[in-house]
Coordinates of C-alpha atoms in Angstrom, one line a residue:
X1 CA 0.3 0.1 0.0
X2 CA 1.0 3.3 -0.5
X3 CA -0.2 6.6 1.3
X4 CA -0.1 10.1 -0.5
X5 CA -1.2 13.0 1.8
X6 CA -2.6 15.6 -0.7
X7 CA -3.9 18.0 1.7
X8 CA -4.1 18.3 5.8
X9 CA -0.5 17.2 6.7
X10 CA 0.8 20.9 7.7
X11 CA -2.6 22.6 8.5
X12 CA -5.9 21.5 10.5
X13 CA -8.5 20.7 7.9
X14 CA -8.9 20.3 4.1
X15 CA -8.2 16.3 4.7
X16 CA -7.5 14.5 1.6
X17 CA -5.5 11.4 1.6
X18 CA -5.1 8.9 -1.2
X19 CA -4.7 5.1 -0.3
X20 CA -3.2 2.9 -3.3
X21 CA -2.9 -0.8 -3.4
X22 CA -0.1 -2.7 -4.9
X23 CA -2.4 -3.3 -8.0
X24 CA -3.1 0.0 -8.5
X25 CA -6.5 0.3 -6.9
X26 CA -6.9 4.2 -5.6
X27 CA -9.3 5.5 -2.9
X28 CA -9.5 8.8 -1.4
X29 CA -10.0 8.9 2.6
X30 CA -12.0 12.6 2.6
X31 CA -12.0 15.6 0.4
X32 CA -12.5 18.4 3.0
X33 CA -12.7 22.0 3.2
X34 CA -9.5 23.8 4.6
X35 CA -10.4 25.6 7.8
X36 CA -8.3 28.4 7.5
X37 CA -7.4 30.6 4.2
X38 CA -4.0 31.1 3.1
X39 CA -3.6 34.5 4.8
X40 CA -4.9 33.1 8.1
X41 CA -8.4 34.5 8.2
X42 CA -11.6 32.7 7.4
X43 CA -12.8 31.4 4.0
X44 CA -16.1 33.1 2.7
X45 CA -19.0 31.2 3.2
X46 CA -19.8 30.2 -0.2
X47 CA -16.3 28.8 -0.8
X48 CA -17.8 25.3 -1.5
X49 CA -19.9 26.5 -4.1
X50 CA -17.1 28.3 -6.2
X51 CA -16.2 26.3 -9.4
X52 CA -14.0 23.7 -9.2
X53 CA -11.3 25.1 -11.7
X54 CA -11.0 28.3 -9.2
X55 CA -10.7 26.4 -6.0
X56 CA -8.1 24.2 -7.7
X57 CA -6.1 27.2 -9.2
X58 CA -6.3 28.7 -5.7
X59 CA -4.9 25.7 -3.9
X60 CA -8.4 25.0 -2.0
X61 CA -8.6 21.7 -4.0
X62 CA -5.7 19.3 -4.0
X63 CA -4.8 18.5 -8.0
X64 CA -5.5 14.7 -7.9
X65 CA -5.4 13.0 -11.3
X66 CA -8.6 12.0 -12.8
X67 CA -10.8 13.4 -9.8
X68 CA -12.6 16.2 -11.4
X69 CA -14.8 16.6 -14.1
X70 CA -13.0 18.9 -16.0
X71 CA -9.8 16.6 -16.0
X72 CA -9.0 14.8 -19.4
X73 CA -7.4 12.2 -17.5
X74 CA -9.1 9.0 -17.0
X75 CA -10.9 8.7 -14.0
X76 CA -8.6 6.4 -11.8
X77 CA -10.3 6.8 -8.3
X78 CA -12.2 4.2 -7.4
X79 CA -14.1 5.8 -4.4
X80 CA -14.0 8.6 -1.8
X81 CA -14.6 7.4 1.7
X82 CA -15.5 10.0 4.6
X83 CA -14.1 9.8 7.6
X84 CA -16.7 11.6 9.3
X85 CA -19.4 14.6 9.0
X86 CA -17.0 17.3 9.6
X87 CA -16.8 19.9 6.8
X88 CA -13.2 19.3 7.0
X89 CA -13.5 16.1 5.7
X90 CA -16.4 15.9 3.5
X91 CA -16.8 19.8 2.3
X92 CA -15.3 19.5 -1.1
X93 CA -16.2 16.2 -2.0
X94 CA -19.1 17.1 -4.4
X95 CA -16.7 18.6 -6.6
X96 CA -15.3 14.8 -7.5
X97 CA -16.4 13.1 -10.9
X98 CA -20.1 12.2 -10.4
X99 CA -19.4 8.6 -11.4
X100 CA -17.1 8.3 -8.4
X101 CA -19.1 7.0 -5.9
X102 CA -18.4 8.7 -2.0
X103 CA -19.5 6.5 0.7
X104 CA -20.0 7.5 4.6
X105 CA -20.8 5.1 7.8
X106 CA -24.3 5.0 8.7
X107 CA -23.7 7.7 11.5
X108 CA -21.9 10.3 8.7
X109 CA -24.4 9.9 6.2
X110 CA -27.3 10.1 8.5
X111 CA -25.7 13.3 10.0
X112 CA -25.2 15.1 6.9
X113 CA -28.8 14.1 5.5
X114 CA -30.3 15.8 8.9
X115 CA -27.9 18.6 8.5
X116 CA -29.7 19.4 5.1
X117 CA -32.8 20.1 7.1
X118 CA -31.1 22.8 9.1
X119 CA -28.8 23.9 6.9
X120 CA -30.3 23.9 3.2
X121 CA -27.3 25.7 1.5
X122 CA -25.1 23.0 2.8
X123 CA -23.6 21.2 -0.2
X124 CA -22.9 17.9 0.3
X125 CA -22.0 14.9 -2.3
X126 CA -24.9 14.4 -4.5
X127 CA -24.9 10.7 -4.4
X128 CA -23.8 9.9 -0.9
X129 CA -23.8 6.1 0.0
X130 CA -23.7 4.3 3.1
X131 CA -20.6 2.3 3.7
X132 CA -21.5 -1.6 3.8
X133 CA -20.8 -3.0 7.4
X134 CA -21.7 -6.4 6.6
X135 CA -18.8 -7.0 3.6
X136 CA -15.4 -8.2 4.6
X137 CA -12.7 -6.2 2.5
X138 CA -9.7 -8.5 2.1

């Protein structure tokens, strides 16, 4: 296995960790919103809704080959797994290609679904799926 920390190593938030198997399977753990802007201040509230290209140019989104819709590279990320329901772990996952499945635990998915009721302008991945709990991964 190979791990690549695309974001979140030298800052709090904005987690994006790639896990690649020896056979070439690649998944991401989280695709989160950074908590602090490069100038040390807060990001504007609408930052997650800004165009993917702008967020890539500004370094808010990590450049991961094949992850985003406008990338001509063939999608090579098999899935995104959200570790939990904090914005700095899920907040930019909706920018990924729609054909890349996004998974969360029962608790993560439930919290994000309920959160949309109280925060209707929140952006969550459109096809968020529950991670199967009865399947063995080998």
